[in-house]
Amino acid sequence: MLTFLKRISIILLLTVLTQVGGLIYLLYQAVKIILEKRSRNKMGTLGRIGLYLTLYLVATFLIIPPIAKQFGRVPMPYYATQKSAIKPLTIFTYLLNRHYVKPRLVEVIARTAHTLKKEFPNCQIVYLDANFPFWNGFPLLPHLSHNDGRKLDLAFVYKDAQTLKIRNTSPSFTGYGVNETPRKGEVNQPNICRKKGHWQYSVLEKITPQWNKDKIIVDDAKTKRLIQLLAKQKAVGKIFLEPHLKTRWGLGNYAKIRYHGCHAVRHDDHIHLQL
Ligand SMILES: [Zn+2]
């Protein structure tokens, strides 16, 4: 009974984290039984972990991408090159299969990265969570709306506080939770939401280490330009940004740049983009 409950929890956890990990776990159980029958030996812990990881990585890099393509989703680029200045903030984004989007969204990002790089040669687009490979309506937690291949989160453009050079990274190791908080005189939407009782609005800030907040700082001009280039594209439907940043960065003319409401989490730590 305990083993059964343990296995169900493992499957649930892997499914929530990676969508396909739970299914691969079932496959792993089957392969393990076959291998143990053949060798008439129980597999050790290392062998079991090795077997699961092998199956998982083969599926992630070789089997899922072509199947996802049949369902209209493709992976975002794994790393930046001379030609394509796009990369994930961390390898976990693609190791966990959280980097799938509609082909049109890749085109939008590729065009934007190209222009951005022309204007600022060292500037790359750093992406965060996108969508899982399959099934419209299957949310990529904690982002409930990232469930159809049409959503993508991007990091702001950051620079080193000392050298002022572009860093192409984020002060937060997940890309979330280190905020560009409202200054004196700016609209303080997080405060408004807190007073209305939306406790979740700023929760990521509370659980994210803030060590790099003063070392890696936002580059206002380049982030503004990045958002402008995105907003100008026809294919882009909405961009979510905290109201004080829309004002601070002089983006008031773009109706596509919206406020998302208190029921979500705050958006002064990243850009949410959707078709
Ligand atoms: Zn988002």
Coordinates of N, CA and C in Angstrom, one line a residue, residues 38-258:
R38 N 15.1 -10.7 -16.5 CA 16.2 -11.3 -17.3 C 17.4 -11.6 -16.5
S39 N 17.8 -10.6 -15.7 CA 19.1 -10.8 -15.0 C 18.9 -11.6 -13.6
R40 N 17.6 -11.8 -13.3 CA 17.2 -12.4 -12.0 C 17.9 -11.7 -10.8
N41 N 18.0 -10.4 -10.9 CA 18.6 -9.6 -9.9 C 17.8 -8.3 -9.7
K42 N 17.7 -7.8 -8.5 CA 17.1 -6.5 -8.2 C 18.0 -5.4 -8.6
M43 N 17.5 -4.4 -9.3 CA 18.4 -3.3 -9.6 C 18.7 -2.4 -8.4
G44 N 20.0 -1.9 -8.3 CA 20.4 -1.0 -7.2 C 19.8 0.4 -7.4
T45 N 20.0 1.2 -6.4 CA 19.4 2.6 -6.5 C 20.0 3.3 -7.7
L46 N 21.4 3.2 -7.8 CA 22.0 4.0 -8.9 C 21.5 3.5 -10.3
G47 N 21.4 2.2 -10.4 CA 20.9 1.6 -11.7 C 19.5 2.1 -12.0
R48 N 18.7 2.2 -11.0 CA 17.3 2.6 -11.2 C 17.3 4.1 -11.6
I49 N 18.0 4.9 -10.9 CA 18.1 6.4 -11.2 C 18.6 6.5 -12.7
G50 N 19.7 5.8 -13.0 CA 20.3 5.8 -14.3 C 19.3 5.4 -15.4
L51 N 18.6 4.4 -15.1 CA 17.6 3.9 -16.1 C 16.5 5.0 -16.3
Y52 N 16.0 5.5 -15.2 CA 15.0 6.6 -15.4 C 15.5 7.8 -16.2
L53 N 16.7 8.2 -15.8 CA 17.2 9.4 -16.4 C 17.5 9.2 -17.9
T54 N 18.0 8.0 -18.2 CA 18.3 7.7 -19.6 C 17.0 7.7 -20.4
L55 N 15.9 7.1 -19.9 CA 14.6 7.1 -20.6 C 14.1 8.5 -20.7
Y56 N 14.2 9.3 -19.6 CA 13.7 10.6 -19.6 C 14.4 11.5 -20.6
L57 N 15.8 11.4 -20.7 CA 16.5 12.3 -21.5 C 16.3 11.9 -23.0
V58 N 16.3 10.6 -23.3 CA 16.0 10.2 -24.7 C 14.6 10.7 -25.1
A59 N 13.6 10.6 -24.2 CA 12.3 11.1 -24.6 C 12.3 12.6 -24.8
T60 N 13.0 13.3 -23.8 CA 13.0 14.8 -23.9 C 13.6 15.4 -25.1
F61 N 14.8 14.8 -25.5 CA 15.5 15.4 -26.6 C 15.2 14.8 -28.0
L62 N 14.8 13.5 -28.0 CA 14.7 12.8 -29.3 C 13.2 12.5 -29.7
I63 N 12.4 12.2 -28.7 CA 11.1 11.6 -29.0 C 10.0 12.7 -28.9
I64 N 10.0 13.6 -27.9 CA 9.0 14.5 -27.7 C 9.0 15.7 -28.8
P65 N 10.1 16.2 -29.1 CA 10.1 17.3 -30.1 C 9.3 17.0 -31.4
P66 N 9.6 15.9 -32.1 CA 8.9 15.6 -33.3 C 7.4 15.3 -33.1
I67 N 7.0 14.7 -31.9 CA 5.6 14.5 -31.7 C 4.9 15.8 -31.4
A68 N 5.6 16.7 -30.6 CA 4.9 18.0 -30.2 C 4.7 18.8 -31.5
K69 N 5.6 18.6 -32.4 CA 5.5 19.4 -33.7 C 4.2 19.0 -34.4
Q70 N 3.8 17.7 -34.4 CA 2.6 17.3 -35.0 C 1.4 18.0 -34.3
F71 N 1.5 18.3 -33.0 CA 0.4 19.0 -32.3 C 0.6 20.5 -32.3
G72 N 1.5 21.0 -33.1 CA 1.6 22.5 -33.3 C 2.4 23.2 -32.3
R73 N 3.3 22.5 -31.6 CA 4.2 23.2 -30.7 C 5.7 22.8 -30.9
V74 N 6.5 23.8 -30.8 CA 8.0 23.6 -31.1 C 8.8 24.1 -29.9
P75 N 10.0 23.5 -29.7 CA 10.8 24.0 -28.6 C 11.4 25.4 -28.9
M76 N 11.6 26.2 -27.9 CA 12.4 27.4 -28.0 C 13.8 27.0 -28.1
P77 N 14.7 27.9 -28.7 CA 16.1 27.6 -28.8 C 16.8 27.2 -27.5
Y78 N 17.7 26.2 -27.5 CA 18.4 25.8 -26.3 C 19.5 26.7 -25.8
Y79 N 20.1 27.4 -26.8 CA 21.2 28.3 -26.4 C 21.3 29.4 -27.5
A80 N 22.0 30.5 -27.2 CA 22.2 31.6 -28.1 C 23.4 31.3 -29.0
T81 N 23.2 31.7 -30.3 CA 24.3 31.6 -31.3 C 24.6 33.0 -31.9
Q82 N 25.6 33.0 -32.8 CA 25.8 34.3 -33.5 C 24.6 34.8 -34.2
K83 N 23.8 33.8 -34.8 CA 22.6 34.2 -35.5 C 21.4 34.4 -34.7
S84 N 21.3 33.6 -33.6 CA 20.1 33.7 -32.8 C 20.4 34.1 -31.4
A85 N 20.0 35.3 -31.0 CA 20.4 35.8 -29.7 C 19.2 35.5 -28.7
I86 N 18.9 34.2 -28.6 CA 17.8 33.8 -27.7 C 18.3 32.6 -26.8
K87 N 18.0 32.7 -25.5 CA 18.4 31.5 -24.7 C 17.5 31.5 -23.5
P88 N 17.4 30.3 -22.8 CA 16.7 30.2 -21.6 C 17.5 30.7 -20.5
L89 N 16.9 31.1 -19.4 CA 17.7 31.6 -18.2 C 18.4 30.4 -17.6
T90 N 17.8 29.3 -17.5 CA 18.5 28.1 -16.9 C 18.2 26.9 -17.8
I91 N 19.0 25.9 -17.8 CA 18.8 24.6 -18.5 C 17.6 23.9 -18.0
F92 N 17.2 24.1 -16.8 CA 16.0 23.4 -16.3 C 14.8 23.7 -17.0
T93 N 14.7 24.9 -17.7 CA 13.5 25.2 -18.5 C 13.3 24.1 -19.5
Y94 N 14.4 23.7 -20.3 CA 14.2 22.7 -21.3 C 14.3 21.3 -20.7
L95 N 15.1 21.1 -19.7 CA 15.2 19.7 -19.1 C 13.8 19.3 -18.5
L96 N 13.1 20.3 -18.1 CA 11.7 20.0 -17.6 C 10.6 20.1 -18.6
N97 N 11.0 20.3 -19.9 CA 10.0 20.4 -21.0 C 9.1 21.6 -20.8
R98 N 9.6 22.7 -20.3 CA 8.8 23.9 -20.1 C 9.0 25.0 -21.1
H99 N 9.5 24.6 -22.3 CA 10.0 25.5 -23.3 C 9.3 25.4 -24.6
Y100 N 8.0 24.9 -24.6 CA 7.3 24.7 -25.9 C 6.3 25.8 -26.2
V101 N 6.3 26.2 -27.5 CA 5.4 27.3 -27.9 C 4.9 27.0 -29.3
K102 N 4.0 27.8 -29.8 CA 3.5 27.7 -31.2 C 4.7 28.3 -32.1
P103 N 4.8 27.8 -33.3 CA 5.9 28.2 -34.2 C 5.8 29.8 -34.4
R104 N 4.6 30.3 -34.4 CA 4.5 31.8 -34.6 C 5.2 32.6 -33.5
L105 N 5.1 32.0 -32.3 CA 5.7 32.7 -31.2 C 7.3 32.7 -31.3
V106 N 7.8 31.6 -31.8 CA 9.3 31.5 -32.0 C 9.7 32.6 -33.0
E107 N 8.9 32.7 -34.1 CA 9.1 33.8 -35.1 C 9.1 35.2 -34.5
V108 N 8.1 35.4 -33.7 CA 8.1 36.8 -33.0 C 9.3 37.0 -32.2
I109 N 9.8 36.1 -31.5 CA 11.0 36.2 -30.6 C 12.2 36.4 -31.5
A110 N 12.3 35.6 -32.5 CA 13.5 35.6 -33.4 C 13.6 37.0 -34.1
R111 N 12.5 37.5 -34.6 CA 12.5 38.8 -35.2 C 12.9 39.9 -34.2
T112 N 12.4 39.8 -33.0 CA 12.7 40.8 -32.0 C 14.1 40.7 -31.6
A113 N 14.6 39.5 -31.4 CA 16.0 39.3 -31.0 C 17.0 39.9 -32.0
H114 N 16.6 39.7 -33.3 CA 17.4 40.2 -34.4 C 17.6 41.7 -34.4
T115 N 16.4 42.4 -34.3 CA 16.4 43.8 -34.2 C 17.2 44.3 -33.0
L116 N 16.9 43.7 -31.9 CA 17.5 44.1 -30.6 C 19.0 44.1 -30.7
K117 N 19.5 43.0 -31.3 CA 20.9 42.7 -31.4 C 21.6 43.7 -32.3
K118 N 20.8 44.2 -33.3 CA 21.4 45.2 -34.2 C 21.6 46.5 -33.5
E119 N 20.6 46.8 -32.6 CA 20.7 48.1 -31.9 C 21.6 48.0 -30.7
F120 N 21.6 46.8 -30.0 CA 22.5 46.6 -28.9 C 23.2 45.3 -29.1
P121 N 24.4 45.3 -29.7 CA 25.1 44.0 -30.1 C 25.2 42.9 -29.1
N122 N 25.3 43.2 -27.8 CA 25.5 42.1 -26.8 C 24.2 41.7 -26.2
C123 N 23.1 42.2 -26.7 CA 21.9 42.0 -26.0 C 21.2 40.7 -26.5
Q124 N 20.8 39.8 -25.6 CA 20.1 38.6 -25.9 C 18.7 38.6 -25.3
I125 N 17.8 37.8 -25.9 CA 16.5 37.6 -25.2 C 16.6 36.4 -24.3
V126 N 16.3 36.6 -23.0 CA 16.4 35.5 -22.1 C 15.0 35.1 -21.7
Y127 N 14.6 33.9 -22.0 CA 13.2 33.4 -21.8 C 13.2 32.6 -20.5
L128 N 11.9 32.6 -19.9 CA 11.7 31.9 -18.7 C 10.7 30.8 -19.0
D129 N 9.6 30.6 -18.2 CA 8.7 29.5 -18.5 C 7.8 29.8 -19.8
A130 N 7.6 28.7 -20.6 CA 6.7 28.8 -21.7 C 5.5 27.9 -21.5
N131 N 5.5 26.8 -22.3 CA 4.3 25.9 -22.1 C 4.9 24.5 -22.2
F132 N 4.1 23.5 -21.8 CA 4.5 22.1 -21.9 C 4.3 21.7 -23.4
P133 N 4.8 20.5 -23.8 CA 4.7 20.1 -25.2 C 3.3 19.8 -25.7
F134 N 2.4 19.3 -24.8 CA 1.1 18.7 -25.3 C -0.1 19.3 -24.6
W135 N -1.2 19.1 -25.2 CA -2.5 19.2 -24.6 C -2.9 20.6 -24.2
N136 N -3.8 21.3 -25.0 CA -4.3 22.6 -24.7 C -5.1 22.5 -23.4
G137 N -4.9 23.4 -22.5 CA -5.6 23.4 -21.2 C -4.8 22.8 -20.1
F138 N -3.7 22.1 -20.4 CA -2.9 21.5 -19.3 C -1.9 22.6 -18.8
P139 N -2.1 23.2 -17.6 CA -1.4 24.4 -17.2 C 0.0 24.0 -16.8
L140 N 0.9 25.0 -17.0 CA 2.3 24.8 -16.5 C 2.3 25.6 -15.2
L141 N 2.2 24.9 -14.1 CA 2.2 25.6 -12.8 C 3.5 26.3 -12.5
P142 N 3.5 27.4 -11.8 CA 2.3 28.1 -11.2 C 1.6 29.0 -12.2
H143 N 1.9 29.0 -13.4 CA 1.3 29.9 -14.4 C 0.0 29.2 -15.0
L144 N -1.1 29.5 -14.5 CA -2.3 28.8 -14.9 C -2.6 29.1 -16.4
S145 N -2.2 30.3 -17.0 CA -2.6 30.6 -18.3 C -1.6 30.0 -19.4
H146 N -0.5 29.5 -18.9 CA 0.5 29.0 -19.9 C 0.1 27.5 -20.2
N147 N -1.0 27.4 -21.0 CA -1.6 26.1 -21.2 C -1.9 25.8 -22.7
D148 N -1.5 26.7 -23.6 CA -1.9 26.5 -25.0 C -0.8 26.8 -26.0
G149 N 0.4 27.0 -25.5 CA 1.5 27.2 -26.5 C 1.6 28.7 -26.9
R150 N 0.7 29.5 -26.4 CA 0.6 30.9 -26.9 C 1.3 31.9 -25.9
K151 N 1.8 31.4 -24.8 CA 2.3 32.2 -23.7 C 3.8 32.0 -23.5
L152 N 4.5 33.1 -23.2 CA 5.9 33.0 -22.9 C 6.3 34.1 -22.0
D153 N 7.1 33.8 -21.0 CA 7.7 34.8 -20.1 C 9.1 35.1 -20.5
L154 N 9.4 36.4 -20.4 CA 10.8 36.8 -20.7 C 11.4 37.6 -19.5
A155 N 12.7 37.5 -19.4 CA 13.4 38.3 -18.4 C 13.5 39.8 -18.9
F156 N 13.6 40.7 -18.0 CA 13.9 42.1 -18.4 C 15.4 42.0 -18.9
V157 N 15.9 43.1 -19.5 CA 17.3 43.2 -19.8 C 18.0 43.8 -18.6
Y158 N 19.0 43.1 -18.2 CA 19.8 43.5 -16.9 C 21.2 43.9 -17.3
K159 N 21.8 44.7 -16.4 CA 23.2 45.0 -16.5 C 23.8 44.9 -15.1
D160 N 25.2 44.9 -15.2 CA 26.0 44.8 -14.0 C 25.9 46.2 -13.3
A161 N 25.7 46.2 -12.0 CA 25.5 47.5 -11.3 C 26.9 48.2 -11.3
Q162 N 28.0 47.5 -11.3 CA 29.3 48.1 -11.2 C 29.8 48.6 -12.6
T163 N 29.8 47.6 -13.6 CA 30.4 47.9 -14.9 C 29.4 48.5 -15.9
L164 N 28.1 48.3 -15.6 CA 27.0 48.7 -16.4 C 27.0 48.0 -17.8
K165 N 27.7 46.8 -17.8 CA 27.7 46.0 -19.0 C 26.4 45.1 -19.0
I166 N 25.9 44.8 -20.1 CA 24.7 43.9 -20.2 C 25.1 42.5 -19.6
R167 N 24.2 41.9 -18.9 CA 24.5 40.6 -18.2 C 23.7 39.4 -18.9
N168 N 22.7 39.6 -19.6 CA 21.9 38.5 -20.2 C 21.6 37.4 -19.2
T169 N 21.2 37.8 -18.0 CA 20.8 36.9 -17.0 C 19.7 37.6 -16.1
S170 N 19.5 37.1 -14.9 CA 18.5 37.7 -14.1 C 19.0 37.7 -12.7
P171 N 18.6 38.6 -11.8 CA 19.1 38.6 -10.4 C 18.4 37.5 -9.7
S172 N 17.4 36.8 -10.2 CA 16.7 35.7 -9.6 C 17.1 34.4 -10.3
F173 N 17.4 33.4 -9.6 CA 17.8 32.1 -10.2 C 16.7 31.5 -11.0
T174 N 15.5 31.8 -10.7 CA 14.3 31.3 -11.5 C 13.9 32.3 -12.5
G175 N 14.3 33.5 -12.4 CA 13.8 34.6 -13.2 C 12.6 35.3 -12.7
Y176 N 12.1 34.8 -11.6 CA 10.9 35.4 -10.9 C 11.2 35.8 -9.5
G177 N 10.5 36.8 -9.0 CA 10.6 37.2 -7.6 C 11.5 38.2 -7.2
V178 N 12.4 38.8 -8.1 CA 13.2 39.9 -7.7 C 12.6 41.1 -8.5
N179 N 11.9 42.0 -7.7 CA 11.0 43.0 -8.4 C 11.6 44.3 -8.6
E180 N 11.1 45.0 -9.6 CA 11.4 46.5 -9.8 C 10.3 47.2 -9.1
T181 N 10.4 47.4 -7.8 CA 9.3 47.9 -7.0 C 8.9 49.3 -7.3
P182 N 7.7 49.7 -7.1 CA 7.2 51.1 -7.4 C 8.1 52.0 -6.5
R183 N 8.4 53.2 -7.1 CA 9.1 54.2 -6.4 C 8.1 55.2 -5.8
K184 N 8.6 56.1 -5.0 CA 7.7 57.1 -4.4 C 7.0 57.9 -5.5
G185 N 5.7 58.0 -5.5 CA 5.0 58.8 -6.5 C 4.5 58.0 -7.6
E186 N 5.0 56.7 -7.7 CA 4.4 55.8 -8.8 C 3.2 55.1 -8.2
V187 N 2.3 54.6 -9.1 CA 1.2 53.8 -8.7 C 1.7 52.5 -8.1
N188 N 1.2 52.2 -6.9 CA 1.7 51.0 -6.2 C 0.7 49.9 -6.2
Q189 N 0.6 49.3 -7.3 CA -0.4 48.2 -7.5 C -0.3 47.1 -6.5
P190 N 1.0 46.6 -6.3 CA 1.1 45.5 -5.3 C 0.5 45.9 -3.9
N191 N 0.7 47.1 -3.5 CA 0.0 47.5 -2.2 C -1.5 47.5 -2.3
I192 N -2.0 48.0 -3.5 CA -3.5 48.0 -3.7 C -4.0 46.5 -3.6
C193 N -3.3 45.6 -4.2 CA -3.7 44.2 -4.2 C -3.6 43.6 -2.8
R194 N -2.5 43.9 -2.1 CA -2.3 43.4 -0.8 C -3.5 43.9 0.1
K195 N -3.9 45.1 0.0 CA -4.9 45.7 0.9 C -6.3 45.0 0.5
K196 N -6.4 44.6 -0.7 CA -7.7 43.9 -1.1 C -7.6 42.4 -0.6
G197 N -6.5 42.0 0.0 CA -6.5 40.6 0.5 C -5.9 39.6 -0.4
H198 N -5.3 40.0 -1.5 CA -4.7 39.0 -2.5 C -3.3 38.7 -2.0
W199 N -3.2 37.7 -1.1 CA -1.9 37.4 -0.4 C -0.9 36.8 -1.4
Q200 N -1.4 36.2 -2.5 CA -0.5 35.5 -3.4 C 0.3 36.5 -4.3
Y201 N -0.2 37.7 -4.4 CA 0.3 38.7 -5.4 C 1.8 38.8 -5.4
S202 N 2.4 38.9 -4.1 CA 3.8 39.2 -4.0 C 4.5 38.0 -3.4
V203 N 3.9 36.8 -3.4 CA 4.5 35.6 -2.7 C 5.8 35.2 -3.2
L204 N 6.1 35.4 -4.5 CA 7.4 34.9 -5.1 C 8.5 35.7 -4.5
E205 N 8.3 37.0 -4.2 CA 9.3 37.8 -3.7 C 9.8 37.3 -2.3
K206 N 8.8 36.8 -1.5 CA 9.1 36.3 -0.2 C 9.9 35.0 -0.2
I207 N 9.7 34.2 -1.3 CA 10.4 32.9 -1.3 C 11.7 32.9 -2.2
T208 N 12.0 34.0 -2.8 CA 13.1 34.1 -3.7 C 14.3 34.9 -3.0
P209 N 15.5 34.3 -3.0 CA 16.6 35.0 -2.5 C 16.9 36.3 -3.2
Q210 N 17.2 37.4 -2.5 CA 17.3 38.7 -3.1 C 18.8 39.2 -3.2
W211 N 19.7 38.2 -3.0 CA 21.2 38.5 -2.9 C 21.7 39.3 -4.1
N212 N 21.2 39.1 -5.3 CA 21.7 39.8 -6.5 C 21.0 41.1 -6.8
K213 N 20.0 41.4 -6.0 CA 19.2 42.6 -6.4 C 19.9 43.8 -6.6
D214 N 21.0 44.1 -5.8 CA 21.8 45.3 -6.0 C 22.9 45.1 -6.9
K215 N 23.2 43.9 -7.3 CA 24.4 43.6 -8.2 C 24.0 43.6 -9.7
I216 N 22.8 43.0 -9.9 CA 22.4 42.9 -11.3 C 21.1 43.7 -11.4
I217 N 21.2 44.9 -12.1 CA 20.0 45.8 -12.1 C 19.4 45.9 -13.5
V218 N 18.2 46.3 -13.5 CA 17.5 46.4 -14.8 C 18.1 47.5 -15.7
D219 N 18.1 47.3 -17.0 CA 18.6 48.3 -17.9 C 17.3 48.9 -18.5
D220 N 16.9 50.1 -18.0 CA 15.6 50.7 -18.4 C 15.5 50.9 -19.9
A221 N 16.5 51.4 -20.5 CA 16.3 51.8 -21.9 C 16.2 50.5 -22.8
K222 N 17.0 49.5 -22.5 CA 17.0 48.3 -23.3 C 15.7 47.5 -23.1
T223 N 15.3 47.4 -21.8 CA 14.0 46.7 -21.5 C 12.8 47.4 -22.2
K224 N 12.8 48.7 -22.1 CA 11.8 49.5 -22.8 C 11.7 49.1 -24.3
R225 N 12.9 49.1 -24.9 CA 13.0 48.8 -26.3 C 12.6 47.4 -26.6
L226 N 12.9 46.5 -25.8 CA 12.5 45.1 -26.0 C 11.0 45.0 -26.0
I227 N 10.4 45.6 -25.0 CA 8.9 45.6 -24.9 C 8.2 46.3 -26.1
Q228 N 8.8 47.4 -26.5 CA 8.3 48.1 -27.7 C 8.3 47.3 -28.9
L229 N 9.5 46.6 -29.1 CA 9.6 45.8 -30.3 C 8.6 44.6 -30.3
L230 N 8.3 44.1 -29.1 CA 7.3 43.0 -29.0 C 5.9 43.6 -29.3
A231 N 5.6 44.7 -28.7 CA 4.3 45.3 -28.8 C 3.9 45.7 -30.2
K232 N 5.0 46.1 -31.0 CA 4.7 46.5 -32.4 C 4.4 45.4 -33.3
Q233 N 4.5 44.1 -32.9 CA 4.3 43.0 -33.8 C 2.8 42.6 -33.8
K234 N 2.3 42.4 -35.0 CA 0.9 42.1 -35.2 C 0.5 40.8 -34.4
A235 N 1.4 39.8 -34.5 CA 1.1 38.5 -33.9 C 0.9 38.6 -32.4
V236 N 1.5 39.6 -31.8 CA 1.4 39.7 -30.3 C 0.1 40.2 -29.9
G237 N -0.6 39.5 -29.0 CA -1.9 39.9 -28.5 C -1.9 40.8 -27.3
K238 N -1.2 40.3 -26.3 CA -1.1 41.0 -25.0 C 0.3 40.9 -24.4
I239 N 0.6 41.9 -23.6 CA 1.8 41.9 -22.8 C 1.4 42.3 -21.4
F240 N 1.8 41.6 -20.4 CA 1.4 42.0 -19.0 C 2.6 42.6 -18.4
L241 N 2.4 43.8 -17.8 CA 3.4 44.5 -17.1 C 2.7 45.3 -15.9
E242 N 3.5 45.5 -14.9 CA 2.9 46.2 -13.7 C 2.7 47.7 -14.2
P243 N 1.6 48.3 -13.8 CA 1.3 49.7 -14.2 C 2.4 50.7 -14.0
H244 N 3.2 50.6 -12.9 CA 4.2 51.7 -12.6 C 5.3 51.6 -13.6
L245 N 5.6 50.4 -14.1 CA 6.7 50.2 -15.1 C 6.2 50.7 -16.5
K246 N 5.0 50.4 -16.8 CA 4.4 50.9 -18.1 C 4.6 52.5 -18.1
T247 N 4.3 53.1 -17.0 CA 4.4 54.6 -17.0 C 5.9 54.9 -17.0
R248 N 6.7 54.3 -16.1 CA 8.1 54.6 -15.9 C 8.9 54.5 -17.3
W249 N 8.5 53.5 -18.1 CA 9.2 53.3 -19.3 C 8.5 54.0 -20.5
G250 N 7.6 54.8 -20.2 CA 7.0 55.6 -21.3 C 6.3 54.7 -22.4
L251 N 5.6 53.7 -21.9 CA 4.9 52.8 -22.8 C 3.4 53.0 -22.9
G252 N 3.0 54.2 -22.4 CA 1.5 54.4 -22.3 C 0.7 54.3 -23.6
N253 N 1.4 54.5 -24.7 CA 0.7 54.4 -26.0 C 0.3 53.1 -26.5
Y254 N 0.8 52.0 -25.9 CA 0.6 50.7 -26.4 C -0.6 50.0 -25.6
A255 N -1.7 49.9 -26.3 CA -2.9 49.3 -25.7 C -2.7 47.8 -25.4
K256 N -1.7 47.2 -26.1 CA -1.5 45.8 -25.9 C -0.8 45.5 -24.5
I257 N -0.2 46.5 -24.0 CA 0.5 46.3 -22.7 C -0.5 46.6 -21.6
R258 N -0.9 45.5 -20.9 CA -2.1 45.6 -20.0 C -1.7 45.3 -18.6

